[in-house]
Short mmCIF file of C-alpha atoms and ligand atoms in Angstrom, two decimals:
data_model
loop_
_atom_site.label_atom_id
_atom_site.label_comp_id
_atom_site.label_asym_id
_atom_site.label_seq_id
_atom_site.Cartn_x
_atom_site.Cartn_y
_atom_site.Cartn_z
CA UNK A 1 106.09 103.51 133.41
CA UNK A 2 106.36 100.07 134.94
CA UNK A 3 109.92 98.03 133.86
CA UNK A 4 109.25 95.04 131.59
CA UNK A 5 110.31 91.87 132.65
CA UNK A 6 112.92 91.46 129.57
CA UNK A 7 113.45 87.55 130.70
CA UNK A 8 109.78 86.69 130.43
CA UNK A 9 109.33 88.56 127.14
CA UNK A 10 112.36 86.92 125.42
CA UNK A 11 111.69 83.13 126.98
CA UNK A 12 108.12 83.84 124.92
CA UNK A 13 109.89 84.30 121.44
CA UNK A 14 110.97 80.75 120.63
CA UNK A 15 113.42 82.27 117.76
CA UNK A 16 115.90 84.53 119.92
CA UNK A 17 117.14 81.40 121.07
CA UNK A 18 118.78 80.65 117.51
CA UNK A 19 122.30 80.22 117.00
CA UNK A 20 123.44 82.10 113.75
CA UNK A 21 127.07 81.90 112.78
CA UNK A 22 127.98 80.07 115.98
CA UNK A 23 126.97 82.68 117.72
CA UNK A 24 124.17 84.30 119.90
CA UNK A 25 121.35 86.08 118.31
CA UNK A 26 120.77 89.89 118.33
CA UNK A 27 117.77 90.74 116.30
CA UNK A 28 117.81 94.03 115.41
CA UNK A 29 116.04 94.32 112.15
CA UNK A 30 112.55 94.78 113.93
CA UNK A 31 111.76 97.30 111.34
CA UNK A 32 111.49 95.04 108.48
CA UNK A 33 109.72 92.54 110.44
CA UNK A 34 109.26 91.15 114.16
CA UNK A 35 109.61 87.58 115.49
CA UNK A 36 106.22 86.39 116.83
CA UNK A 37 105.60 85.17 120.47
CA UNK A 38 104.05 81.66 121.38
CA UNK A 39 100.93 83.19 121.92
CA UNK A 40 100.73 84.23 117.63
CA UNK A 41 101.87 80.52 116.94
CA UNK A 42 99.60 78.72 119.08
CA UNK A 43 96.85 80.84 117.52
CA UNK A 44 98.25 79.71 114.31
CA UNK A 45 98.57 76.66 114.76
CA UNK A 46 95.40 76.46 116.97
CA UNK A 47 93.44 77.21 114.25
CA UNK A 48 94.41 75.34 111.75
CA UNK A 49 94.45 72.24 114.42
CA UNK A 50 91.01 72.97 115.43
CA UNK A 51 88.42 75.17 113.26
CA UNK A 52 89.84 75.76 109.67
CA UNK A 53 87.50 76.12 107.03
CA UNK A 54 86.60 78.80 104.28
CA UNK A 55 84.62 81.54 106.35
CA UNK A 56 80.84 83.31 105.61
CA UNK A 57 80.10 80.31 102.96
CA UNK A 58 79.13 77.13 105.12
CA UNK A 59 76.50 75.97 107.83
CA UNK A 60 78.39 73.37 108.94
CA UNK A 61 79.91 73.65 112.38
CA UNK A 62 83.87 74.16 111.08
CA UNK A 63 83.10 76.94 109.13
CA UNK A 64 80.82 78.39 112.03
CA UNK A 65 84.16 78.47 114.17
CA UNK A 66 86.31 79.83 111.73
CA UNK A 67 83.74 82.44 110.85
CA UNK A 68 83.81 83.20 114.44
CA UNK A 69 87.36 83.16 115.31
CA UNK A 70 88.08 85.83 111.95
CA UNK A 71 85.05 88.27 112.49
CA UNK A 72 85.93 87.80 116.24
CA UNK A 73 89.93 89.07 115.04
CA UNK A 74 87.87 92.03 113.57
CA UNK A 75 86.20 93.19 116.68
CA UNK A 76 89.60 92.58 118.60
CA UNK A 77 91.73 94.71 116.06
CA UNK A 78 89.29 97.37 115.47
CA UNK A 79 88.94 98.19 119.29
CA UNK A 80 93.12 98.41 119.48
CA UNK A 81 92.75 101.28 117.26
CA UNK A 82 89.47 102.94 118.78
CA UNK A 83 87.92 101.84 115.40
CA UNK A 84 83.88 100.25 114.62
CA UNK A 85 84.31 97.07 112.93
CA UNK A 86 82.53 97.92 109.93
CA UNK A 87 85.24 100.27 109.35
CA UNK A 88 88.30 97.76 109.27
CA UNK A 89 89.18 96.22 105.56
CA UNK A 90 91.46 93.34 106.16
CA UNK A 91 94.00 93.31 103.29
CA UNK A 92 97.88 91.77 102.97
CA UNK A 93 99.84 94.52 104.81
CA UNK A 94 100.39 98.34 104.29
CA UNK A 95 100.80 98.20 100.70
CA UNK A 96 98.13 96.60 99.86
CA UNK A 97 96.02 98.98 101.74
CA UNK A 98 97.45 102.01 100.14
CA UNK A 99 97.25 100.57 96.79
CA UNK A 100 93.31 100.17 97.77
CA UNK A 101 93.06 103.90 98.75
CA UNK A 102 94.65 104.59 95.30
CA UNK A 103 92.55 102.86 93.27
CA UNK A 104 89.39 103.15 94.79
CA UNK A 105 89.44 106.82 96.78
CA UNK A 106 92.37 108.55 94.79
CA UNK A 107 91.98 107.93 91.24
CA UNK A 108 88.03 108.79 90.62
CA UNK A 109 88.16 111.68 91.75
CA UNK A 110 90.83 113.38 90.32
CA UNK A 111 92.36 115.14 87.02
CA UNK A 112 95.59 115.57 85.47
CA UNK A 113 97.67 117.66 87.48
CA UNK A 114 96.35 116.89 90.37
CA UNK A 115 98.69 116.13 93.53
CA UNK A 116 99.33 113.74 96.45
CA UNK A 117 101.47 115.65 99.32
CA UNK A 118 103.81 113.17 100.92
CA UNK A 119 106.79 114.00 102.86
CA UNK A 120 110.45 113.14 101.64
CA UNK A 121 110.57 110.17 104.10
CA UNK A 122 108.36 108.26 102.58
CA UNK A 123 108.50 104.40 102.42
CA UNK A 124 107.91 103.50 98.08
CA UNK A 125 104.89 102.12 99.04
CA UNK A 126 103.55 105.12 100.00
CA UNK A 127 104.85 107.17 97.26
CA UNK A 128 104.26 105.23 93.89
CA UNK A 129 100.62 103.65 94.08
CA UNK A 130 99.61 107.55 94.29
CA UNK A 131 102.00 108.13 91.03
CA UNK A 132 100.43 104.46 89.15
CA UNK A 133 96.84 106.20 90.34
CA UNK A 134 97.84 109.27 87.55
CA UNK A 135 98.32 111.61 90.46
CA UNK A 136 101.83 114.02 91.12
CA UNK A 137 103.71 113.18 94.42
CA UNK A 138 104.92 116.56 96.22
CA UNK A 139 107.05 115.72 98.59
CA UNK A 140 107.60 118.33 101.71
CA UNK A 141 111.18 118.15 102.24
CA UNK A 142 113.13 116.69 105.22
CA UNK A 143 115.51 118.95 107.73
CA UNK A 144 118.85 117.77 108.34
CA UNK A 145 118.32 115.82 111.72
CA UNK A 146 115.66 114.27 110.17
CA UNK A 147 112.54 115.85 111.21
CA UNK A 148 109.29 117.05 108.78
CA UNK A 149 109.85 120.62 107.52
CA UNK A 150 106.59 121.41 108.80
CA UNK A 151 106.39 124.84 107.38
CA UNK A 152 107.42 123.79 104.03
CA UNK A 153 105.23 121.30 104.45
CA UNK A 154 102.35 123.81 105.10
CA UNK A 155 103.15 125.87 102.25
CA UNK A 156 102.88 123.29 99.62
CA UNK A 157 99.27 122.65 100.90
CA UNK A 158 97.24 123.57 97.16
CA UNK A 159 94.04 123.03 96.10
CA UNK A 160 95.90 120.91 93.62
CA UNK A 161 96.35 118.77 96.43
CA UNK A 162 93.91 115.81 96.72
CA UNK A 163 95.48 114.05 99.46
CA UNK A 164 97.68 114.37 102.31
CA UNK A 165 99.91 110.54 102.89
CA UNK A 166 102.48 110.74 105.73
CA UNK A 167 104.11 107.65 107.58
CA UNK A 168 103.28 107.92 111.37
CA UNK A 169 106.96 107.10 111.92
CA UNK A 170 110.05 106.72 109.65
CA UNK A 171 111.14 103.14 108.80
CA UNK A 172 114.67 104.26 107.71
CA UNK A 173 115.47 107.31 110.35
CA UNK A 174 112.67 106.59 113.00
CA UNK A 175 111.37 109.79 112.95
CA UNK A 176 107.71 110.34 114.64
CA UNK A 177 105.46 112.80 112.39
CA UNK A 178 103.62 115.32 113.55
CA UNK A 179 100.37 113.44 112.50
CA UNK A 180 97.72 114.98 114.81
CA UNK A 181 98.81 118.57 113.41
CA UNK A 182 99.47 117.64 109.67
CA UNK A 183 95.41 115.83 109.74
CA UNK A 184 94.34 119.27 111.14
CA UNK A 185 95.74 121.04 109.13
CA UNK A 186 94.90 119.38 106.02
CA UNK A 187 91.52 118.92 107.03
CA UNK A 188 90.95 122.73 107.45
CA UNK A 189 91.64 123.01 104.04
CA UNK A 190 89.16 119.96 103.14
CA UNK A 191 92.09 117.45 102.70
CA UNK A 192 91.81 113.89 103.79
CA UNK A 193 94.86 112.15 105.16
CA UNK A 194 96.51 108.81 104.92
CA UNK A 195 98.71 108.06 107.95
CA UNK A 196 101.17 104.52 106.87
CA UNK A 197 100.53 102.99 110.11
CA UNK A 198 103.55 100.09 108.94
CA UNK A 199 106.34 101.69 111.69
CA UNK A 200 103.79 103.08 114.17
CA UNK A 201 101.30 100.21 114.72
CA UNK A 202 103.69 98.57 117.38
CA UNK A 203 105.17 101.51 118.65
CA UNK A 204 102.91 103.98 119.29
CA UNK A 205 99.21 103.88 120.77
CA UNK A 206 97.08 105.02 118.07
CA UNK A 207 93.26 106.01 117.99
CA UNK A 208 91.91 106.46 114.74
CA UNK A 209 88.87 108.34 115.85
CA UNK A 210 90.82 111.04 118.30
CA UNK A 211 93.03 111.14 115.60
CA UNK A 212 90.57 112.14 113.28
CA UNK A 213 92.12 110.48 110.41
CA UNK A 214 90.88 109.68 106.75
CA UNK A 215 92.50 106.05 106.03
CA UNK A 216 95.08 104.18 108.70
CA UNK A 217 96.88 100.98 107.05
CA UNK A 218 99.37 98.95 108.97
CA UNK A 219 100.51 95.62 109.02
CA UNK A 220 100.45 92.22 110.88
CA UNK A 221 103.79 90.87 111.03
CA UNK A 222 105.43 94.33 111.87
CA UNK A 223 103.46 93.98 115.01
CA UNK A 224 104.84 90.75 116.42
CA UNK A 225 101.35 88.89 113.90
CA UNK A 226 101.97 86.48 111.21
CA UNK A 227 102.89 88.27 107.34
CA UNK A 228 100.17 88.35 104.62
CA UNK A 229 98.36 89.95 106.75
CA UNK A 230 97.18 93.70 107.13
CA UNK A 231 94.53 96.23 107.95
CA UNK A 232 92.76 99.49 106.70
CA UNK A 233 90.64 101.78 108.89
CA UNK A 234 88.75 104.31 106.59
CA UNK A 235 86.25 106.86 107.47
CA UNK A 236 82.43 104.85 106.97
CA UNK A 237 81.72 107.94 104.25
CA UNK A 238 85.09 107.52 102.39
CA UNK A 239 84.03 103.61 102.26
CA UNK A 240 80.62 104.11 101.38
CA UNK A 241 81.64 106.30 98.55
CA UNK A 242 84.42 103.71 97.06
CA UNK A 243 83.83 101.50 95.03
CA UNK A 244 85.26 97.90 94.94
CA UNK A 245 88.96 97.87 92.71
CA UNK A 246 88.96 93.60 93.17
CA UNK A 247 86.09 91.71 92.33
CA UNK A 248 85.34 88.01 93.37
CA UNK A 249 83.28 85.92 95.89
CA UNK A 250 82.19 87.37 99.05
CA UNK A 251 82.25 91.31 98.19
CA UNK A 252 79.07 90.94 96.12
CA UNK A 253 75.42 91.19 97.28
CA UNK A 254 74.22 90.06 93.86
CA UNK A 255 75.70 88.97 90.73
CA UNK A 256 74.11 89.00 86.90
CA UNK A 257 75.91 89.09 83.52
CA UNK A 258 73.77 92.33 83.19
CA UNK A 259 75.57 93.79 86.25
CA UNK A 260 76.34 93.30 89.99
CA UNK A 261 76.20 94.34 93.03
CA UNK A 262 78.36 94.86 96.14
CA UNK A 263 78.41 93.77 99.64
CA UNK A 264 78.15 96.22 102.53
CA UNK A 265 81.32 97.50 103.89
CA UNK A 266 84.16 96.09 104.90
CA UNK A 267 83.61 93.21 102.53
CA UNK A 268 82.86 94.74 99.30
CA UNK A 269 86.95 95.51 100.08
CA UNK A 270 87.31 91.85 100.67
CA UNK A 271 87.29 89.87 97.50
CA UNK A 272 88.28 85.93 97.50
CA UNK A 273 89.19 83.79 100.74
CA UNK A 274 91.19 85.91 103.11
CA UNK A 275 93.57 84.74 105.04
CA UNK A 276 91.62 83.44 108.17
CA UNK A 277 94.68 82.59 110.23
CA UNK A 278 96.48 85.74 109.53
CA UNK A 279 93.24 87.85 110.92
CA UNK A 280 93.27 85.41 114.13
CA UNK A 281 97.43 85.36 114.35
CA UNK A 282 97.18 89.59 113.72
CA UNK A 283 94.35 89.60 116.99
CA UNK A 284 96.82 86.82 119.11
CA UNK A 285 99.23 89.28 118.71
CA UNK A 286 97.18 92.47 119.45
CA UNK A 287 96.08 90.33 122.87
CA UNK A 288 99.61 89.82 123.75
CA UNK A 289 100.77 93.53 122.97
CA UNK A 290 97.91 94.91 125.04
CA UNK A 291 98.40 92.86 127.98
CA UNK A 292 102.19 94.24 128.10
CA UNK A 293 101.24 97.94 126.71
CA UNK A 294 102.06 100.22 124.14
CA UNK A 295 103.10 102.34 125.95
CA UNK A 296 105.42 100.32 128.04
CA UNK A 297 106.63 98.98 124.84
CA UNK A 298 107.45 102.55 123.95
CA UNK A 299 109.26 103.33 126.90
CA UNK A 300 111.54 100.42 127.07
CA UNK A 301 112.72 101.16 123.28
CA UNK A 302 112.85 104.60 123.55
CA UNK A 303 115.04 104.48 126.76
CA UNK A 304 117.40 101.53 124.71
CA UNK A 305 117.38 104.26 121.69
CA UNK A 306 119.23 106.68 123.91
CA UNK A 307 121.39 104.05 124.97
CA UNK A 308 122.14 102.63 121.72
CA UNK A 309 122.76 106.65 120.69
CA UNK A 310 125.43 107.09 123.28
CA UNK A 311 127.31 104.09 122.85
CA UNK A 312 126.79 103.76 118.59
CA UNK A 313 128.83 107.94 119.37
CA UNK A 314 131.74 105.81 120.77
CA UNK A 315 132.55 104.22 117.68
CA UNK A 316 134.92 106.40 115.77
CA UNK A 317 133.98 107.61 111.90
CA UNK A 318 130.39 106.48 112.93
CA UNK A 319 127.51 108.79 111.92
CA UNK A 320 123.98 107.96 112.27
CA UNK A 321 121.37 109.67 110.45
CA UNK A 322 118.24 111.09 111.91
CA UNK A 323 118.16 112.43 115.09
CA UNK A 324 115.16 114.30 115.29
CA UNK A 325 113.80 115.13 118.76
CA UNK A 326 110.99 112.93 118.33
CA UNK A 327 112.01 109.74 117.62
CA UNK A 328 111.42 105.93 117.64
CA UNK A 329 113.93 102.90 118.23
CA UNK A 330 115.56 102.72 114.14
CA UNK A 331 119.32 103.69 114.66
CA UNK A 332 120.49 104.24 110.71
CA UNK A 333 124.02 105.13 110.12
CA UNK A 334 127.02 105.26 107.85
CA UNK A 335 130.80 104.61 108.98
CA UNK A 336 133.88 106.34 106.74
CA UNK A 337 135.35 103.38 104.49
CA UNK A 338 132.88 100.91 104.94
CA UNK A 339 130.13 100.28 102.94
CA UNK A 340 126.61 99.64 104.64
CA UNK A 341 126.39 96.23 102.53
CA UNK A 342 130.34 95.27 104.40
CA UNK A 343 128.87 96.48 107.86
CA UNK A 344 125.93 94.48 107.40
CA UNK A 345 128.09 91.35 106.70
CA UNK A 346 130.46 91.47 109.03
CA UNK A 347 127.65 91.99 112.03
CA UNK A 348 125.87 88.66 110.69
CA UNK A 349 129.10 86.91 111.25
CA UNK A 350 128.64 88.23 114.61
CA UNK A 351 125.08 87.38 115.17
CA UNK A 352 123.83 90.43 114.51
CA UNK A 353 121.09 90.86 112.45
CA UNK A 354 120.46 94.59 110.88
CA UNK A 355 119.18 95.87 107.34
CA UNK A 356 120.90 97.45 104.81
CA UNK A 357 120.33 99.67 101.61
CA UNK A 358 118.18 102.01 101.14
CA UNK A 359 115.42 100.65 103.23
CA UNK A 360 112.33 101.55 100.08
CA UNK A 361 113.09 104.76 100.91
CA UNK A 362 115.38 106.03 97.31
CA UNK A 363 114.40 109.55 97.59
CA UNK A 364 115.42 109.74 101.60
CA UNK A 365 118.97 108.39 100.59
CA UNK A 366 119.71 111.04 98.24
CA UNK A 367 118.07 113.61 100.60
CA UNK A 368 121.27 112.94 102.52
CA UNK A 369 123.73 112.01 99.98
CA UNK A 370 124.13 108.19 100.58
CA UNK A 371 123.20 105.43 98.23
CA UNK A 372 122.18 103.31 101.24
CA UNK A 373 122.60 102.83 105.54
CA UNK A 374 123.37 100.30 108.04
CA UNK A 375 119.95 100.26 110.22
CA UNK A 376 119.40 98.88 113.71
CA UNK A 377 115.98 98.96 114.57
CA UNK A 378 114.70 97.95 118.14
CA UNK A 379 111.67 96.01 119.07
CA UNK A 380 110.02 94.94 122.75
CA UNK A 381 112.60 91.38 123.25
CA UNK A 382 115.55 93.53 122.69
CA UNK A 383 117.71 94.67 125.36
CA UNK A 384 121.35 96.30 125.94
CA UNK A 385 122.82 92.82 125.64
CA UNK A 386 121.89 93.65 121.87
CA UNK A 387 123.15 97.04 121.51
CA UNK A 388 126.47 95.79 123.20
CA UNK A 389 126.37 92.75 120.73
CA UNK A 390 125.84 95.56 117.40
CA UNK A 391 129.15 97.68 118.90
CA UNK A 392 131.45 95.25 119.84
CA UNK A 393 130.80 93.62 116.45
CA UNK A 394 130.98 98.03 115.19
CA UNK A 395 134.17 98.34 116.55
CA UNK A 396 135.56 94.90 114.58
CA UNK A 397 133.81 96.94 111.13
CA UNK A 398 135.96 99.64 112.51
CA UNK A 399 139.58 97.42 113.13
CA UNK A 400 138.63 95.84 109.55
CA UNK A 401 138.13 99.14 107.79
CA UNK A 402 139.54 101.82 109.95
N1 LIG B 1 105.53 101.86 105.06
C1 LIG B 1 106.53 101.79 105.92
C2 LIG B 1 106.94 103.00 106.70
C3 LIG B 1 107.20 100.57 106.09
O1 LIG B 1 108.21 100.47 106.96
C4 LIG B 1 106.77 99.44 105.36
C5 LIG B 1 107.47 98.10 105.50
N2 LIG B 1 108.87 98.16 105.39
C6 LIG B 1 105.70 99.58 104.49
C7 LIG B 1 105.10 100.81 104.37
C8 LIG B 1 105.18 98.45 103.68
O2 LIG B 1 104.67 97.44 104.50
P1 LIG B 1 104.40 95.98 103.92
O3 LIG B 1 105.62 95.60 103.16
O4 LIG B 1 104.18 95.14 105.13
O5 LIG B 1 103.19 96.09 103.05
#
């Protein structure tokens, strides 16, 4: 794959040229969310300069261009994914779109004792709006270096199970699912699947319809797009077959105190003003992405993964957790005698930026016996100027603690 030009991709991300703590910025907490290129903000502030207005409701000619500009961020997002437009329900982000899926798919159709499988990994988001829809979470259980027991994960298959939810890729180990084999799987036994799209969306080409999958959900702002903003492909019969869980303007056809009724699909998903700008900022973005590549994208982290593996292995009493064969750019580790929370604190002073805790993901920290882990995660503007940033500032952690 073709190098990126790291120069030109950094000089577009106004932010990395921040100062924190006197020092230079390295931004490595990409998981939790990305910095946004001038391409997002101008399309930000773009449209608010130049066409805002509430969309659908209005003939006059501001309203035509905002209407425009957000069912034009529709077509734009749907084909990044391989996906029709109808089939694309804008929402606020991930959760949000799971939460729909719960409500609307999950909890109509099943009884007590019925199951969601999810996999040990999971982000919280992707584990309790199955539990608040009545169902049980089963959760196929997680090897030591990180991976998806897949066999396990095979075996607790049921016909209690009503649905299969797996994250395309790990937020707290980076771990990359098996999600082509897990939807056929499931779907030989007449299982639909929910892939969280959160960790993958940016990192990963994905095609919904190759993929074969029930319900995608990612979101904007973990994709260099603006927050608030988020997306969920479903199958056209699962959509059909749903009905509404919010009710307000714009997903009606018809409304009587006798009874109403809905708007065709995606809006009968879509109650209330969306947020206009964040569909427009979420398609800036996608423009941007695409003209660099996915899959470049992909390369570049995954070779600065390996790099920031081989030099994290130089700092002594450093482990890192998950190192499955098949993995994205999240580096999460522990040192002896420091506490992820100290580690954290003393890279800021440094200008690093990283997460700490337990990343939404309780169950995975017990899995491996920690209440919590430092995490690096990498995005397209990072570089080994970064990772060399995160150990020189490991190896202080290490003078302070060791
Ligand atoms: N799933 C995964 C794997 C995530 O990393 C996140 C965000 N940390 C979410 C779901 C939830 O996304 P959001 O908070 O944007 O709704």
């Amino acid at each position: 794959p073709a190098t990126l030009d790291l120069q030109a991709i950094r000089a577009q991300f106004p932010i990395l040229a921040e100062r924190v703590r006197g020092k230079r910025l390295a931004y490595l907490d990409n998981a939790a969310t990305t910095q946004k290129p001038e391409a997002v903000l101008q399309a930000l502030d773009h449209y608010y300069r130049t066409s805002n207005a509430n969309v659908h409701r209005a003939v006059h000619e501001l309203a035509e261009r905002a209407t425009t500009a957000y069912e034009g961020a529709r077509d734009r997002i749907a084909a990044f994914i391989e996906a029709p437009r109808e089939q694309i329900v804008f929402t606020r982000g991930t959760t949000e779109g799971i939460n729909l899926v719960a409500r609307s798919f999950l909890q109509p159709r099943i009884q007590p004792g019925d199951e969601v499988l999810v996999t040990g990994m999971e982000h919280h988001s992707d584990i309790v709006p199955w539990q608040l829809a009545g169902a049980r979470t089963v959760a196929a259980p997680v090897l030591d270096d990180g991976s998806l027991d897949f066999d396990a994960w095979l075996k607790l298959l049921s016909p209690r199970t009503k649905l299969v939810a797996v994250a395309q890729i790990s937020n707290s180990l980076g771990t990359i699912n098996p999600i082509a084999d897990i939807i056929r799987e499931a779907h030989a036994r007449g299982i639909p699947v929910l892939v969280d799209g959160a960790q993958g969306i940016a990192h990963l080409p994905v095609d919904v319809k190759a993929l074969d999958v029930d319900f995608y959900a990612f979101s904007s702002h973990k994709l260099y797009g603006p927050t608030g903003f988020g997306v969920l492909y479903a199958k056209r019969e699962h959509l059909e077959a749903m009905e509404p869980w919010q009710g307000g303007g714009d997903m009606i056809r018809t409304v009587a105190f006798e009874g109403s009724t809905w708007n065709e699909v995606p809006y009968k998903f879509e109650a209330g003003t969306p947020d206009m700008a964040g569909a427009i900022g979420c398609a800036a973005a996608i423009d941007w992405l695409d003209a660099i590549g996915v899959e470049a994208a992909a390369a570049h982290e995954h070779a600065l993964l390996e790099y920031g593996t081989q030099r994290m292995a130089e700092v002594p009493g450093l482990r890192i957790i998950g190192t499955a064969p098949h993995k994205a750019g999240i580096l999460s580790f522990v040192m002896d005698g420091a506490h992820p929370q100290d580690i954290g604190s003393i890279l800021d002073m440094e200008g690093v930026a990283i997460r700490t805790g337990h990343h939404c993901t309780m169950p995975l920290m017990e899995r491996f016996g920690v209440p919590a882990t430092a995490r690096a995660s990498l995005a397209i503007y990072n570089g080994e100027d970064d990772i060399d940033q995160l150990v020189a500032a490991l190896h202080k952690v290490r003078r302070l603690f060791g």
